[in-house]
Amino acid sequence: MAEKIKPLIVALDTNVFDNANYFYSGLDLGILKQYIDDGVIGELIISDVVVRECKRHLSESAENLVEDFAAKFDSLEWKRASTIGALPSVPEIIDKETITAGLMKMYDEYLVATRAKIVDSKSVNIEDVISDYFNEVPPFKGGKKNGKKKDHKKYEFPDAIIIARLKQIAEESGELRVVSDDPDWKAAFWDNDNVKFYKEIKELFSDITLEEKLGTKAIKYFNEHQVHFNNRIEQMLRTKPVEVFAQVRDRHGDDRREAYDNFEILNIGVSSKIANVDYVGKLTVIVTAAVFALVELEGMFFNEVVPHEVPRWGDESVEPYYEMAGLCKEFHEIKFPVQVTFTIKEEHIDRMVKTDPQLPRKLVLDEATVADRKFINAEGFYTYKKEYQCECGHKFIVDLMEQVDTTSPDGERNMGSELDHFIFCEDKCPNCGRRYRICGDVYEYPIGTLSLDQTKIEWKNSKENK
């Protein structure tokens, strides 16, 4: 989800529903659904054991309601009021099964509305659970409950199975938020780095609010320092080993992949944007930036040639060879994610401390990455490359002979004609977007040789021109 916190995976214990009194449009369960609808919570995990416990509690509450009503109906207060006509003497029968079915239907509808994922326990290793039981690993470890000694280990098997399954999910997903007021659950997860534990669902909501604020601040900080980030990525790309492949034509007229022996990288333009806020902690924020790089290079392309000599009888066949067929300019597009880490100081983004591009050790540029290819006429004064530097720090090369507007003779001299090439180029810095204009005259004398460069570059300062 672009420019938002990475959707959370949240698991709930039975007591979350109990504490909310199964009031699905109320404050807790209503806000929970809103976070799911907004995409902040990407997945709600409910164990099949929790579902059964909730439904058992709903059935018990229906039974208690019927019993309370029957007790009230048999009370002296009811009978006294019914004799004066204030209450019916025989109220309508309340059916436990009907109430239970209605309550469970509402519960199931909430699970559907929140797209809850009901996970079973089939993948749990029961041998591990039994081992925890004998070793008194939470939730089997004894403690205090309601002021009395807690000796209920055998009753903790359902919780132990749930916890084992949630640990599997946390391991698979990398991070899991668990809400439960059960101290045994907390003890079971306390040393698990992949689980963040909350006693109440309101604690989860508070954390989400803080994370959203810090995530937004991280995005703002990145945007304010984006040019610096792009330049950093460009320098990293320039230091990586690069291999360039081209399609060459063999003697049969078939194209095949062949590595360039000689190539030159001219320009690398980098653009970026935040794709995701992956993690917000007490000390750091980690985001993923989507990076697009356009690599401009020049290289030689080759054709396979078969020698004209005919081999003599008994000699081995003459090996074909490759010869340079010309020059070409290629533009290659590379897209890759970069993990960016920020430090937090007093609930504010302090600085960008780490950039981790997800790239192989060696860059491979080939037909899969090429976006454009231009063949170069290498006759005469065909190229004049000049390096410029933007105020943002980005350096780039412009081949001025590709920007010739007009060419006219400028008189005869001892070694022939002098040519005046008028240069006109308007473009922008690929890293910061600042616009520039290059114009002026380039003189060629003698033919094929640079004589004089009178071009100048002008930068546009206004933001509207960026």
Short mmCIF file of C-alpha atoms in Angstrom, two decimals:
data_model
loop_
_atom_site.label_atom_id
_atom_site.label_comp_id
_atom_site.label_asym_id
_atom_site.label_seq_id
_atom_site.Cartn_x
_atom_site.Cartn_y
_atom_site.Cartn_z
CA MET A 1 0.00 0.00 0.00
CA ALA A 2 1.78 3.10 -1.25
CA GLU A 3 2.86 5.65 1.34
CA LYS A 4 1.15 3.91 4.22
CA ILE A 5 2.22 1.67 7.05
CA LYS A 6 2.62 -1.92 6.00
CA PRO A 7 -0.75 -3.59 6.71
CA LEU A 8 -0.68 -5.26 10.11
CA ILE A 9 -1.50 -8.85 10.95
CA VAL A 10 -3.51 -8.97 14.19
CA ALA A 11 -4.56 -11.97 16.27
CA LEU A 12 -7.26 -11.77 18.95
CA ASP A 13 -7.91 -13.83 22.05
CA THR A 14 -11.43 -14.65 23.26
CA ASN A 15 -11.34 -11.98 25.97
CA VAL A 16 -11.29 -9.20 23.35
CA PHE A 17 -14.84 -10.18 22.34
CA ASP A 18 -15.85 -10.81 25.95
CA ASN A 19 -14.61 -7.38 27.11
CA ALA A 20 -16.48 -5.72 24.23
CA ASN A 21 -19.66 -7.63 25.21
CA TYR A 22 -19.91 -8.78 21.57
CA PHE A 23 -21.13 -5.28 20.68
CA TYR A 24 -19.91 -5.23 17.08
CA SER A 25 -20.77 -1.61 16.29
CA GLY A 26 -19.39 -0.42 19.62
CA LEU A 27 -16.17 1.46 20.27
CA ASP A 28 -13.63 -1.40 20.25
CA LEU A 29 -14.97 -3.84 17.68
CA GLY A 30 -16.32 -1.02 15.52
CA ILE A 31 -12.93 0.75 15.34
CA LEU A 32 -11.23 -2.59 14.68
CA LYS A 33 -13.45 -3.10 11.63
CA GLN A 34 -12.74 0.45 10.47
CA TYR A 35 -8.97 -0.17 10.57
CA ILE A 36 -9.52 -3.31 8.50
CA ASP A 37 -11.71 -1.45 5.99
CA ASP A 38 -9.04 1.27 5.73
CA GLY A 39 -6.32 -1.32 5.05
CA VAL A 40 -4.30 -0.46 8.16
CA ILE A 41 -4.95 -3.98 9.43
CA GLY A 42 -4.39 -6.28 6.49
CA GLU A 43 -5.35 -9.55 8.12
CA LEU A 44 -7.32 -10.49 11.22
CA ILE A 45 -6.33 -13.87 12.64
CA ILE A 46 -8.81 -15.83 14.76
CA SER A 47 -7.96 -19.33 15.95
CA ASP A 48 -10.63 -21.99 15.50
CA VAL A 49 -10.23 -22.61 19.25
CA VAL A 50 -11.07 -18.95 19.96
CA VAL A 51 -14.12 -19.19 17.70
CA ARG A 52 -15.38 -22.21 19.61
CA GLU A 53 -14.74 -20.49 22.94
CA CYS A 54 -16.62 -17.36 21.83
CA LYS A 55 -19.58 -19.39 20.66
CA ARG A 56 -19.59 -21.31 23.92
CA HIS A 57 -19.66 -18.02 25.80
CA LEU A 58 -22.52 -16.78 23.61
CA SER A 59 -24.46 -19.97 24.32
CA GLU A 60 -23.84 -19.54 28.06
CA SER A 61 -24.99 -15.91 27.93
CA ALA A 62 -28.24 -16.99 26.19
CA GLU A 63 -28.78 -19.60 28.87
CA ASN A 64 -28.14 -17.04 31.63
CA LEU A 65 -30.58 -14.63 30.00
CA VAL A 66 -33.34 -17.25 29.92
CA GLU A 67 -32.64 -18.23 33.53
CA ASP A 68 -32.65 -14.58 34.65
CA PHE A 69 -35.94 -14.00 32.88
CA ALA A 70 -37.51 -17.13 34.38
CA ALA A 71 -36.35 -16.08 37.85
CA LYS A 72 -37.83 -12.62 37.33
CA PHE A 73 -41.11 -14.11 36.06
CA ASP A 74 -41.38 -16.28 39.19
CA SER A 75 -40.59 -13.43 41.55
CA LEU A 76 -43.15 -11.94 43.91
CA GLU A 77 -42.56 -8.50 42.40
CA TRP A 78 -43.65 -9.71 38.98
CA LYS A 79 -46.70 -11.54 40.29
CA ARG A 80 -47.77 -8.51 42.39
CA ALA A 81 -47.45 -6.14 39.41
CA SER A 82 -49.34 -8.53 37.12
CA THR A 83 -52.37 -8.58 39.44
CA ILE A 84 -52.97 -4.87 38.84
CA GLY A 85 -52.46 -5.17 35.07
CA ALA A 86 -49.08 -3.37 34.95
CA LEU A 87 -47.39 -6.49 33.49
CA PRO A 88 -48.72 -9.46 31.59
CA SER A 89 -49.33 -12.38 33.87
CA VAL A 90 -47.91 -14.84 31.28
CA PRO A 91 -45.08 -13.23 29.23
CA GLU A 92 -44.02 -14.63 25.86
CA ILE A 93 -41.80 -17.67 26.08
CA ILE A 94 -38.09 -16.89 25.56
CA ASP A 95 -36.44 -19.69 23.58
CA LYS A 96 -32.79 -20.33 24.41
CA GLU A 97 -32.02 -22.00 21.09
CA THR A 98 -33.45 -19.09 19.11
CA ILE A 99 -31.42 -16.55 21.08
CA THR A 100 -28.26 -18.65 20.81
CA ALA A 101 -28.67 -19.02 17.05
CA GLY A 102 -29.22 -15.27 16.68
CA LEU A 103 -26.15 -14.37 18.73
CA MET A 104 -23.94 -16.80 16.82
CA LYS A 105 -25.28 -15.49 13.51
CA MET A 106 -24.26 -11.94 14.46
CA TYR A 107 -20.81 -13.23 15.51
CA ASP A 108 -20.33 -15.06 12.20
CA GLU A 109 -21.44 -11.97 10.27
CA TYR A 110 -18.82 -9.88 12.06
CA LEU A 111 -16.11 -12.39 11.16
CA VAL A 112 -17.22 -12.21 7.52
CA ALA A 113 -17.39 -8.39 7.57
CA THR A 114 -13.83 -8.18 8.94
CA ARG A 115 -12.59 -10.88 6.53
CA ALA A 116 -11.23 -12.76 9.53
CA LYS A 117 -8.94 -15.67 8.73
CA ILE A 118 -9.93 -18.67 10.84
CA VAL A 119 -6.80 -20.75 11.36
CA ASP A 120 -6.91 -24.34 12.49
CA SER A 121 -4.34 -26.19 14.54
CA LYS A 122 -3.59 -29.08 12.21
CA SER A 123 -0.01 -27.94 11.62
CA VAL A 124 0.80 -27.72 15.35
CA ASN A 125 3.27 -30.32 16.58
CA ILE A 126 1.47 -31.89 19.55
CA GLU A 127 4.74 -33.40 20.78
CA ASP A 128 6.07 -29.86 21.30
CA VAL A 129 2.93 -28.91 23.24
CA ILE A 130 3.26 -31.97 25.47
CA SER A 131 6.93 -31.15 26.02
CA ASP A 132 5.92 -27.62 27.13
CA TYR A 133 3.39 -29.16 29.51
CA PHE A 134 5.99 -31.28 31.33
CA ASN A 135 8.57 -28.47 31.30
CA GLU A 136 6.03 -25.97 32.62
CA VAL A 137 6.56 -23.59 29.71
CA PRO A 138 3.83 -20.91 29.53
CA PRO A 139 0.90 -21.21 29.43
CA PHE A 140 1.45 -24.32 31.57
CA LYS A 141 3.59 -22.61 34.17
CA GLY A 142 1.74 -22.21 37.49
CA GLY A 143 0.91 -18.86 39.07
CA LYS A 144 -1.73 -17.00 41.02
CA LYS A 145 -5.30 -16.49 39.90
CA ASN A 146 -8.01 -14.74 41.90
CA GLY A 147 -5.88 -14.91 45.05
CA LYS A 148 -5.73 -18.69 44.98
CA LYS A 149 -3.00 -20.99 43.85
CA LYS A 150 -3.29 -21.62 40.16
CA ASP A 151 -3.15 -25.35 39.49
CA HIS A 152 -4.90 -25.59 36.16
CA LYS A 153 -2.20 -26.89 33.83
CA LYS A 154 -4.42 -29.45 32.18
CA TYR A 155 -6.94 -26.76 31.28
CA GLU A 156 -4.33 -24.74 29.38
CA PHE A 157 -4.01 -27.15 26.44
CA PRO A 158 -6.36 -25.08 24.20
CA ASP A 159 -4.31 -21.94 24.88
CA ALA A 160 -1.07 -23.84 24.31
CA ILE A 161 -2.30 -25.01 20.90
CA ILE A 162 -3.39 -21.48 19.94
CA ILE A 163 -0.04 -20.04 21.02
CA ALA A 164 1.89 -22.66 19.07
CA ARG A 165 -0.13 -21.88 15.92
CA LEU A 166 0.32 -18.11 16.35
CA LYS A 167 4.08 -18.57 16.74
CA GLN A 168 4.06 -20.35 13.38
CA ILE A 169 2.17 -17.45 11.78
CA ALA A 170 4.56 -14.92 13.33
CA GLU A 171 7.53 -16.83 11.94
CA GLU A 172 5.97 -17.01 8.47
CA SER A 173 4.85 -13.36 8.30
CA GLY A 174 7.74 -11.73 10.14
CA GLU A 175 5.52 -9.75 12.51
CA LEU A 176 2.29 -10.41 14.38
CA ARG A 177 0.27 -8.23 16.76
CA VAL A 178 -1.45 -10.24 19.51
CA VAL A 179 -4.19 -8.86 21.80
CA SER A 180 -4.96 -10.78 25.01
CA ASP A 181 -5.27 -10.00 28.71
CA ASP A 182 -4.14 -13.51 29.62
CA PRO A 183 -0.79 -13.27 31.49
CA ASP A 184 0.11 -16.76 30.32
CA TRP A 185 -0.16 -15.62 26.71
CA LYS A 186 2.11 -12.67 27.48
CA ALA A 187 4.62 -14.96 29.19
CA ALA A 188 4.56 -17.31 26.19
CA PHE A 189 5.37 -14.51 23.73
CA TRP A 190 7.67 -12.29 25.80
CA ASP A 191 10.92 -13.42 24.11
CA ASN A 192 9.50 -13.70 20.59
CA ASP A 193 10.90 -10.85 18.46
CA ASN A 194 8.24 -11.39 15.80
CA VAL A 195 5.31 -10.77 18.17
CA LYS A 196 4.13 -7.47 19.60
CA PHE A 197 1.80 -8.01 22.53
CA TYR A 198 -1.08 -5.85 23.80
CA LYS A 199 -3.17 -6.38 26.91
CA GLU A 200 -6.11 -4.38 25.55
CA ILE A 201 -7.23 -3.59 22.04
CA LYS A 202 -7.06 0.13 22.88
CA GLU A 203 -3.29 -0.28 23.31
CA LEU A 204 -3.16 -1.59 19.72
CA PHE A 205 -5.17 1.40 18.51
CA SER A 206 -2.83 3.82 20.31
CA ASP A 207 0.19 2.14 18.74
CA ILE A 208 -1.37 2.36 15.28
CA THR A 209 -2.02 6.08 15.75
CA LEU A 210 1.59 6.71 16.80
CA GLU A 211 2.94 4.59 13.96
CA GLU A 212 0.81 6.43 11.43
CA LYS A 213 2.18 9.75 12.68
CA LEU A 214 5.79 8.57 12.58
CA GLY A 215 5.24 6.88 9.23
CA THR A 216 3.88 10.13 7.81
CA LYS A 217 6.86 12.01 9.25
CA ALA A 218 9.25 9.51 7.66
CA ILE A 219 7.60 10.00 4.26
CA LYS A 220 7.84 13.77 4.64
CA TYR A 221 11.50 13.53 5.66
CA PHE A 222 12.25 11.31 2.66
CA ASN A 223 10.54 13.70 0.25
CA GLU A 224 12.51 16.63 1.68
CA HIS A 225 15.80 14.74 1.25
CA GLN A 226 14.88 12.87 -1.93
CA VAL A 227 17.52 14.55 -4.10
CA HIS A 228 20.26 13.54 -1.66
CA PHE A 229 18.87 9.99 -1.64
CA ASN A 230 18.77 9.83 -5.47
CA ASN A 231 22.38 11.02 -5.69
CA ARG A 232 23.42 8.42 -3.14
CA ILE A 233 21.78 5.66 -5.16
CA GLU A 234 23.39 6.96 -8.37
CA GLN A 235 26.86 6.83 -6.82
CA MET A 236 26.17 3.32 -5.56
CA LEU A 237 25.16 2.21 -9.07
CA ARG A 238 28.31 3.72 -10.55
CA THR A 239 30.50 1.69 -8.22
CA LYS A 240 28.85 -1.65 -9.00
CA PRO A 241 30.38 -3.99 -11.58
CA VAL A 242 28.34 -3.95 -14.79
CA GLU A 243 28.03 -6.42 -17.64
CA VAL A 244 26.34 -5.40 -20.89
CA PHE A 245 24.98 -7.85 -23.42
CA ALA A 246 23.80 -7.14 -26.94
CA GLN A 247 22.14 -9.10 -29.69
CA VAL A 248 24.81 -9.82 -32.33
CA ARG A 249 24.25 -11.38 -35.73
CA ASP A 250 26.11 -14.54 -36.69
CA ARG A 251 27.10 -15.68 -40.18
CA HIS A 252 23.73 -17.39 -40.60
CA GLY A 253 21.89 -14.14 -39.99
CA ASP A 254 20.64 -15.23 -36.57
CA ASP A 255 20.82 -12.95 -33.54
CA ARG A 256 22.33 -14.19 -30.31
CA ARG A 257 23.39 -12.77 -26.95
CA GLU A 258 26.98 -11.57 -26.72
CA ALA A 259 28.74 -9.48 -24.07
CA TYR A 260 30.07 -6.07 -25.04
CA ASP A 261 33.87 -5.94 -24.86
CA ASN A 262 33.86 -2.17 -24.82
CA PHE A 263 31.20 0.16 -23.46
CA GLU A 264 30.99 3.44 -21.56
CA ILE A 265 28.28 4.45 -19.10
CA LEU A 266 27.45 8.09 -19.77
CA ASN A 267 24.58 8.98 -17.49
CA ILE A 268 22.52 7.46 -14.72
CA GLY A 269 19.30 9.21 -13.79
CA VAL A 270 17.51 8.14 -10.62
CA SER A 271 13.95 8.78 -9.48
CA SER A 272 12.27 7.38 -6.37
CA LYS A 273 9.16 7.35 -4.22
CA ILE A 274 8.03 5.68 -1.01
CA ALA A 275 6.24 2.43 -1.75
CA ASN A 276 5.61 1.24 1.80
CA VAL A 277 6.21 1.99 5.48
CA ASP A 278 7.37 -1.42 6.68
CA TYR A 279 8.17 -0.95 10.35
CA VAL A 280 7.77 1.67 13.05
CA GLY A 281 9.49 1.03 16.37
CA LYS A 282 10.64 3.05 19.34
CA LEU A 283 14.03 3.83 17.80
CA THR A 284 13.70 3.33 14.05
CA VAL A 285 11.37 3.59 11.08
CA ILE A 286 11.98 1.38 8.04
CA VAL A 287 10.45 2.17 4.67
CA THR A 288 10.70 0.70 1.18
CA ALA A 289 11.47 3.12 -1.65
CA ALA A 290 10.69 2.15 -5.24
CA VAL A 291 13.62 3.27 -7.38
CA PHE A 292 13.75 3.75 -11.14
CA ALA A 293 17.15 4.21 -12.82
CA LEU A 294 17.75 5.07 -16.47
CA VAL A 295 21.25 4.09 -17.60
CA GLU A 296 22.63 5.67 -20.77
CA LEU A 297 25.64 4.00 -22.36
CA GLU A 298 27.57 3.73 -25.59
CA GLY A 299 28.93 0.47 -26.88
CA MET A 300 30.19 -1.33 -29.94
CA PHE A 301 28.15 -3.95 -31.72
CA PHE A 302 29.64 -6.76 -33.73
CA ASN A 303 28.88 -9.13 -36.58
CA GLU A 304 30.24 -12.62 -37.04
CA VAL A 305 32.44 -12.88 -40.11
CA VAL A 306 33.64 -16.01 -41.91
CA PRO A 307 37.11 -15.66 -43.51
CA HIS A 308 37.23 -15.91 -47.31
CA GLU A 309 40.10 -18.40 -47.29
CA VAL A 310 38.99 -21.91 -48.15
CA PRO A 311 40.65 -24.52 -45.92
CA ARG A 312 42.90 -27.07 -47.60
CA TRP A 313 42.13 -30.76 -47.65
CA GLY A 314 42.59 -32.22 -44.17
CA ASP A 315 42.89 -28.83 -42.47
CA GLU A 316 40.51 -27.78 -39.75
CA SER A 317 37.74 -25.38 -40.69
CA VAL A 318 38.66 -21.73 -40.49
CA GLU A 319 37.11 -20.24 -37.35
CA PRO A 320 34.72 -17.30 -37.85
CA TYR A 321 35.48 -14.10 -35.99
CA TYR A 322 33.61 -10.98 -34.91
CA GLU A 323 34.29 -7.51 -36.23
CA MET A 324 32.94 -4.17 -35.05
CA ALA A 325 29.95 -3.18 -37.12
CA GLY A 326 29.40 0.20 -35.51
CA LEU A 327 28.55 2.19 -32.41
CA CYS A 328 25.22 2.44 -30.67
CA LYS A 329 23.74 4.32 -27.77
CA GLU A 330 21.47 2.37 -25.44
CA PHE A 331 19.11 3.35 -22.65
CA HIS A 332 18.43 0.71 -20.00
CA GLU A 333 15.70 0.85 -17.37
CA ILE A 334 16.25 -0.72 -13.95
CA LYS A 335 13.60 -0.93 -11.24
CA PHE A 336 14.43 -2.12 -7.74
CA PRO A 337 13.40 -1.60 -4.09
CA VAL A 338 15.60 0.10 -1.51
CA GLN A 339 15.08 -0.39 2.21
CA VAL A 340 15.64 2.90 4.03
CA THR A 341 16.13 3.17 7.80
CA PHE A 342 15.52 6.34 9.82
CA THR A 343 16.28 6.95 13.48
CA ILE A 344 13.67 8.42 15.85
CA LYS A 345 14.42 11.07 18.46
CA GLU A 346 11.71 12.43 20.73
CA GLU A 347 8.96 11.12 18.43
CA HIS A 348 10.48 12.87 15.42
CA ILE A 349 12.52 11.57 12.49
CA ASP A 350 16.14 12.36 13.31
CA ARG A 351 18.04 11.26 10.18
CA MET A 352 18.39 8.70 7.41
CA VAL A 353 21.01 6.19 8.59
CA LYS A 354 20.91 3.32 6.12
CA THR A 355 20.00 2.60 2.49
CA ASP A 356 19.95 -1.03 1.42
CA PRO A 357 19.28 -1.53 -2.34
CA GLN A 358 17.89 -4.93 -3.21
CA LEU A 359 20.21 -5.58 -6.16
CA PRO A 360 22.53 -8.39 -7.24
CA ARG A 361 26.27 -7.91 -6.82
CA LYS A 362 26.69 -7.36 -10.56
CA LEU A 363 24.33 -5.35 -12.77
CA VAL A 364 23.38 -7.08 -16.00
CA LEU A 365 22.08 -4.88 -18.81
CA ASP A 366 20.66 -6.73 -21.79
CA GLU A 367 17.61 -7.04 -24.02
CA ALA A 368 15.40 -7.41 -20.94
CA THR A 369 16.36 -3.95 -19.64
CA VAL A 370 16.96 -2.01 -22.86
CA ALA A 371 14.35 0.70 -23.46
CA ASP A 372 15.86 2.32 -26.55
CA ARG A 373 18.79 1.83 -28.89
CA LYS A 374 20.19 4.31 -31.40
CA PHE A 375 22.88 3.53 -33.94
CA ILE A 376 25.56 6.19 -34.28
CA ASN A 377 27.05 7.46 -37.52
CA ALA A 378 30.70 7.54 -36.51
CA GLU A 379 31.93 9.54 -39.46
CA GLY A 380 33.46 12.99 -39.09
CA PHE A 381 32.91 15.21 -36.04
CA TYR A 382 30.04 13.06 -34.79
CA THR A 383 30.46 13.46 -31.02
CA TYR A 384 31.43 16.11 -28.49
CA LYS A 385 30.61 15.13 -24.92
CA LYS A 386 30.61 17.66 -22.12
CA GLU A 387 30.04 17.12 -18.40
CA TYR A 388 27.85 19.40 -16.30
CA GLN A 389 26.92 19.46 -12.62
CA CYS A 390 23.61 20.53 -11.13
CA GLU A 391 23.44 22.39 -7.82
CA CYS A 392 21.93 19.24 -6.32
CA GLY A 393 25.29 17.53 -6.91
CA HIS A 394 24.24 15.34 -9.83
CA LYS A 395 26.77 15.12 -12.68
CA PHE A 396 25.66 14.31 -16.20
CA ILE A 397 27.06 14.23 -19.73
CA VAL A 398 25.49 15.88 -22.76
CA ASP A 399 26.68 15.03 -26.26
CA LEU A 400 26.43 18.49 -27.81
CA MET A 401 26.66 17.14 -31.36
CA GLU A 402 23.32 15.45 -30.77
CA GLN A 403 21.85 18.89 -29.99
CA VAL A 404 22.91 20.69 -33.19
CA ASP A 405 20.20 23.08 -34.37
CA THR A 406 21.92 24.46 -37.47
CA THR A 407 25.31 24.03 -39.16
CA SER A 408 26.81 26.64 -41.44
CA PRO A 409 30.26 27.27 -42.98
CA ASP A 410 32.28 30.03 -41.32
CA GLY A 411 34.84 30.71 -44.03
CA GLU A 412 37.86 28.97 -45.51
CA ARG A 413 41.18 28.65 -43.72
CA ASN A 414 44.51 26.96 -44.41
CA MET A 415 43.23 23.46 -43.65
CA GLY A 416 39.84 23.81 -45.28
CA SER A 417 36.43 25.02 -44.20
CA GLU A 418 35.48 25.96 -40.65
CA LEU A 419 32.00 24.86 -39.61
CA ASP A 420 29.81 26.62 -37.06
CA HIS A 421 27.40 24.27 -35.22
CA PHE A 422 24.74 26.18 -33.28
CA ILE A 423 23.72 24.16 -30.22
CA PHE A 424 20.31 24.42 -28.59
CA CYS A 425 19.16 22.03 -25.86
CA GLU A 426 16.47 22.28 -23.17
CA ASP A 427 16.12 19.54 -20.59
CA LYS A 428 16.08 18.94 -16.84
CA CYS A 429 18.30 17.34 -14.23
CA PRO A 430 17.13 13.73 -13.96
CA ASN A 431 17.68 13.66 -10.19
CA CYS A 432 16.10 16.90 -8.97
CA GLY A 433 14.09 18.07 -11.98
CA ARG A 434 15.73 21.49 -12.20
CA ARG A 435 15.46 22.73 -15.79
CA TYR A 436 18.37 23.97 -17.86
CA ARG A 437 19.15 25.34 -21.31
CA ILE A 438 22.39 24.91 -23.27
CA CYS A 439 22.98 27.15 -26.27
CA GLY A 440 25.88 28.63 -28.19
CA ASP A 441 28.32 27.79 -30.98
CA VAL A 442 30.71 24.89 -31.40
CA TYR A 443 33.30 25.41 -34.14
CA GLU A 444 34.78 22.52 -36.09
CA TYR A 445 38.19 23.12 -37.72
CA PRO A 446 39.75 21.33 -39.42
CA ILE A 447 36.95 18.95 -40.38
CA GLY A 448 36.48 16.38 -37.64
CA THR A 449 38.23 18.42 -34.94
CA LEU A 450 36.90 20.71 -32.19
CA SER A 451 38.19 24.23 -32.62
CA LEU A 452 36.21 26.38 -30.19
CA ASP A 453 33.36 25.93 -27.71
CA GLN A 454 31.23 29.00 -26.96
CA THR A 455 28.24 27.21 -25.43
CA LYS A 456 26.82 28.16 -22.03
CA ILE A 457 24.38 26.49 -19.68
CA GLU A 458 21.61 28.42 -17.93
CA TRP A 459 19.70 26.99 -14.98
CA LYS A 460 16.08 27.79 -14.18
CA ASN A 461 15.64 28.55 -10.48
CA SER A 462 11.85 28.83 -10.14
CA LYS A 463 9.98 25.83 -8.77
CA GLU A 464 7.36 26.10 -11.51
CA ASN A 465 9.96 25.07 -14.03
CA LYS A 466 11.05 22.00 -12.15
#
